[in-house]
PDB file of C-alpha atoms in Angstrom:
ATOM      1  CA  MET Z 364      -7.264  12.395  12.865  1.00  0.00           C
ATOM      2  CA  ASP Z 365      -8.134  12.628   9.489  1.00  0.00           C
ATOM      3  CA  ILE Z 366      -7.256   9.739   6.674  1.00  0.00           C
ATOM      4  CA  VAL Z 367      -6.276  10.037   3.328  1.00  0.00           C
ATOM      5  CA  TYR Z 368      -6.982   6.826   1.153  1.00  0.00           C
ATOM      6  CA  ILE Z 369      -5.844   4.876  -1.726  1.00  0.00           C
ATOM      7  CA  ARG Z 370      -8.375   2.172  -2.885  1.00  0.00           C
ATOM      8  CA  ASP Z 371      -7.476  -0.749  -5.287  1.00  0.00           C
ATOM      9  CA  LEU Z 372      -4.245   0.216  -6.511  1.00  0.00           C
ATOM     10  CA  GLN Z 373      -3.428  -2.291  -8.570  1.00  0.00           C
ATOM     11  CA  ILE Z 374       0.070  -3.456  -9.643  1.00  0.00           C
ATOM     12  CA  GLN Z 375       1.721  -6.031 -11.557  1.00  0.00           C
ATOM     13  CA  THR Z 376       4.728  -8.243  -9.723  1.00  0.00           C
ATOM     14  CA  ILE Z 377       6.019 -11.280  -9.025  1.00  0.00           C
ATOM     15  CA  ILE Z 378       4.638 -12.969  -5.884  1.00  0.00           C
ATOM     16  CA  GLY Z 379       4.367 -16.321  -4.527  1.00  0.00           C
ATOM     17  CA  ILE Z 380       5.929 -19.618  -3.409  1.00  0.00           C
ATOM     18  CA  TYR Z 381       4.909 -21.964  -6.246  1.00  0.00           C
ATOM     19  CA  ASP Z 382       7.322 -22.262  -9.323  1.00  0.00           C
ATOM     20  CA  TRP Z 383       4.552 -20.815 -11.918  1.00  0.00           C
ATOM     21  CA  GLU Z 384       4.335 -18.090  -9.894  1.00  0.00           C
ATOM     22  CA  ARG Z 385       8.062 -17.037  -9.857  1.00  0.00           C
ATOM     23  CA  GLU Z 386       8.136 -17.158 -13.698  1.00  0.00           C
ATOM     24  CA  VAL Z 387       4.675 -15.020 -14.294  1.00  0.00           C
ATOM     25  CA  ARG Z 388       3.555 -11.661 -13.187  1.00  0.00           C
ATOM     26  CA  GLN Z 389       0.596 -11.066 -10.875  1.00  0.00           C
ATOM     27  CA  THR Z 390      -1.875  -8.532 -10.130  1.00  0.00           C
ATOM     28  CA  VAL Z 391      -1.633  -7.604  -6.137  1.00  0.00           C
ATOM     29  CA  SER Z 392      -4.620  -4.967  -4.975  1.00  0.00           C
ATOM     30  CA  ILE Z 393      -3.841  -2.573  -2.568  1.00  0.00           C
ATOM     31  CA  ASP Z 394      -6.368  -0.286  -0.189  1.00  0.00           C
ATOM     32  CA  LEU Z 395      -4.391   2.342   2.214  1.00  0.00           C
ATOM     33  CA  GLU Z 396      -5.163   4.394   4.912  1.00  0.00           C
ATOM     34  CA  MET Z 397      -3.232   7.152   6.343  1.00  0.00           C
ATOM     35  CA  ALA Z 398      -3.077   9.364   9.266  1.00  0.00           C
ATOM     36  CA  SER Z 399      -2.359  12.933   7.881  1.00  0.00           C
ATOM     37  CA  ASP Z 400      -3.670  16.709   9.460  1.00  0.00           C
ATOM     38  CA  ILE Z 401      -5.503  17.970   6.507  1.00  0.00           C
ATOM     39  CA  ARG Z 402      -6.125  21.141   8.216  1.00  0.00           C
ATOM     40  CA  ARG Z 403      -3.211  23.096   6.552  1.00  0.00           C
ATOM     41  CA  ALA Z 404      -3.396  22.216   3.387  1.00  0.00           C
ATOM     42  CA  ALA Z 405      -6.971  22.728   3.583  1.00  0.00           C
ATOM     43  CA  GLU Z 406      -6.640  26.551   4.898  1.00  0.00           C
ATOM     44  CA  THR Z 407      -3.657  27.169   2.677  1.00  0.00           C
ATOM     45  CA  ASP Z 408      -5.208  25.088  -0.503  1.00  0.00           C
ATOM     46  CA  ASN Z 409      -1.435  24.024  -1.188  1.00  0.00           C
ATOM     47  CA  ILE Z 410      -0.144  20.675  -1.972  1.00  0.00           C
ATOM     48  CA  GLU Z 411       3.052  21.348  -0.076  1.00  0.00           C
ATOM     49  CA  TYR Z 412       1.007  21.015   2.891  1.00  0.00           C
ATOM     50  CA  ALA Z 413      -0.977  17.690   2.039  1.00  0.00           C
ATOM     51  CA  LEU Z 414      -0.061  14.456   2.075  1.00  0.00           C
ATOM     52  CA  ASN Z 415       0.538  13.493  -1.894  1.00  0.00           C
ATOM     53  CA  TYR Z 416      -1.637  10.175  -2.339  1.00  0.00           C
ATOM     54  CA  LYS Z 417      -0.545  10.519  -6.534  1.00  0.00           C
ATOM     55  CA  ALA Z 418       3.228  10.871  -4.755  1.00  0.00           C
ATOM     56  CA  VAL Z 419       2.641   7.917  -2.558  1.00  0.00           C
ATOM     57  CA  SER Z 420       1.067   5.799  -5.279  1.00  0.00           C
ATOM     58  CA  LYS Z 421       4.213   6.462  -7.570  1.00  0.00           C
ATOM     59  CA  ARG Z 422       6.374   5.002  -4.835  1.00  0.00           C
ATOM     60  CA  ILE Z 423       4.352   1.957  -3.941  1.00  0.00           C
ATOM     61  CA  ILE Z 424       4.139   1.456  -7.697  1.00  0.00           C
ATOM     62  CA  ALA Z 425       7.790   1.345  -8.422  1.00  0.00           C
ATOM     63  CA  HIS Z 426       8.913  -0.521  -5.069  1.00  0.00           C
ATOM     64  CA  VAL Z 427       6.309  -3.520  -6.121  1.00  0.00           C
ATOM     65  CA  GLU Z 428       7.211  -3.683  -9.638  1.00  0.00           C
ATOM     66  CA  ASN Z 429      10.443  -4.315  -8.988  1.00  0.00           C
ATOM     67  CA  ARG Z 430      10.326  -6.579  -6.441  1.00  0.00           C
ATOM     68  CA  SER Z 431      10.188 -10.512  -6.377  1.00  0.00           C
ATOM     69  CA  ALA Z 432       8.523 -11.426  -2.988  1.00  0.00           C
ATOM     70  CA  LEU Z 433       7.687 -14.674  -1.938  1.00  0.00           C
ATOM     71  CA  LEU Z 434       5.117 -13.767   0.786  1.00  0.00           C
ATOM     72  CA  VAL Z 435       2.343 -11.232   0.584  1.00  0.00           C
ATOM     73  CA  GLU Z 436       2.935 -10.957   4.189  1.00  0.00           C
ATOM     74  CA  SER Z 437       6.725  -9.529   3.350  1.00  0.00           C
ATOM     75  CA  LEU Z 438       5.299  -6.967   0.739  1.00  0.00           C
ATOM     76  CA  ALA Z 439       2.603  -5.865   3.170  1.00  0.00           C
ATOM     77  CA  GLU Z 440       5.649  -4.832   5.771  1.00  0.00           C
ATOM     78  CA  GLU Z 441       8.068  -3.266   3.147  1.00  0.00           C
ATOM     79  CA  ILE Z 442       5.227  -0.978   1.861  1.00  0.00           C
ATOM     80  CA  ALA Z 443       4.265  -0.205   5.164  1.00  0.00           C
ATOM     81  CA  ALA Z 444       7.860   0.834   6.375  1.00  0.00           C
ATOM     82  CA  LEU Z 445       8.440   2.868   2.952  1.00  0.00           C
ATOM     83  CA  VAL Z 446       4.936   4.788   3.108  1.00  0.00           C
ATOM     84  CA  ARG Z 447       5.688   5.618   7.433  1.00  0.00           C
ATOM     85  CA  GLU Z 448       9.301   6.474   6.581  1.00  0.00           C
ATOM     86  CA  GLU Z 449       9.344   8.265   3.141  1.00  0.00           C
ATOM     87  CA  PHE Z 450       5.931  10.329   3.841  1.00  0.00           C
ATOM     88  CA  HIS Z 451       6.157  10.741   7.594  1.00  0.00           C
ATOM     89  CA  VAL Z 452       2.948   8.799   8.322  1.00  0.00           C
ATOM     90  CA  PRO Z 453       2.706   8.374  12.289  1.00  0.00           C
ATOM     91  CA  TRP Z 454      -0.130   5.256  11.318  1.00  0.00           C
ATOM     92  CA  LEU Z 455      -1.775   3.249   8.528  1.00  0.00           C
ATOM     93  CA  ARG Z 456      -3.704   0.404   7.376  1.00  0.00           C
ATOM     94  CA  LEU Z 457      -2.853  -1.531   4.494  1.00  0.00           C
ATOM     95  CA  ARG Z 458      -5.022  -4.101   2.727  1.00  0.00           C
ATOM     96  CA  LEU Z 459      -3.305  -6.295   0.581  1.00  0.00           C
ATOM     97  CA  SER Z 460      -4.932  -9.026  -1.555  1.00  0.00           C
ATOM     98  CA  LYS Z 461      -3.913 -11.040  -4.850  1.00  0.00           C
ATOM     99  CA  PRO Z 462      -7.448 -11.183  -7.070  1.00  0.00           C
ATOM    100  CA  GLY Z 463      -8.139 -14.829  -8.152  1.00  0.00           C
ATOM    101  CA  ALA Z 464      -5.224 -16.599  -6.180  1.00  0.00           C
ATOM    102  CA  LEU Z 465      -7.663 -18.858  -4.415  1.00  0.00           C
ATOM    103  CA  ARG Z 466     -10.160 -20.852  -6.628  1.00  0.00           C
ATOM    104  CA  GLY Z 467     -14.034 -19.686  -5.166  1.00  0.00           C
ATOM    105  CA  ALA Z 468     -12.703 -16.651  -3.728  1.00  0.00           C
ATOM    106  CA  ARG Z 469     -12.561 -13.142  -5.192  1.00  0.00           C
ATOM    107  CA  ASP Z 470      -9.148 -12.579  -3.705  1.00  0.00           C
ATOM    108  CA  VAL Z 471      -6.976 -13.476  -0.475  1.00  0.00           C
ATOM    109  CA  GLY Z 472      -5.043 -11.390   1.347  1.00  0.00           C
ATOM    110  CA  LEU Z 473      -4.084  -9.814   4.364  1.00  0.00           C
ATOM    111  CA  ILE Z 474      -4.597  -5.941   6.625  1.00  0.00           C
ATOM    112  CA  ILE Z 475      -1.938  -4.899   8.855  1.00  0.00           C
ATOM    113  CA  GLU Z 476      -2.195  -1.449  10.614  1.00  0.00           C
ATOM    114  CA  ARG Z 477       1.155   0.179  11.742  1.00  0.00           C
ATOM    115  CA  GLY Z 478       2.148   2.991  13.955  1.00  0.00           C
ATOM    116  CA  GLU Z 479       0.284   4.681  16.398  1.00  0.00           C
ATOM    117  CA  LYS Z 480      -3.201   6.129  15.702  1.00  0.00           C
ATOM    118  CA  PRO Z 481      -2.831  10.184  16.715  1.00  0.00           C
ATOM    119  CA  ALA Z 482      -5.954  11.184  18.546  1.00  0.00           C
TER     120      ALA Z 482
END
């Protein structure tokens, strides 16, 4: 199994349960690992056979910027479903964090894995 990844994709969005969080955009940071067999893309040197990380990131950005979630859990599940369905990714690991959300901590968030990891 090969992994295509995106690290520290930072997006401004409305997220949180407190009143003040519903009125200001906050930064969320996303790390994403996606299972993909890269052999055909490598053999042909053709983007048509690759998991296009730019297309994935643009789609995630569009979704997150236009979403107003209460919980990081909801947003993480939505992103995971979007990537798996629209980009035919069989397995992914997603880390979603809110930098600066907790005093004394660099960031807080969660990590989820969805799908079946290919052998």
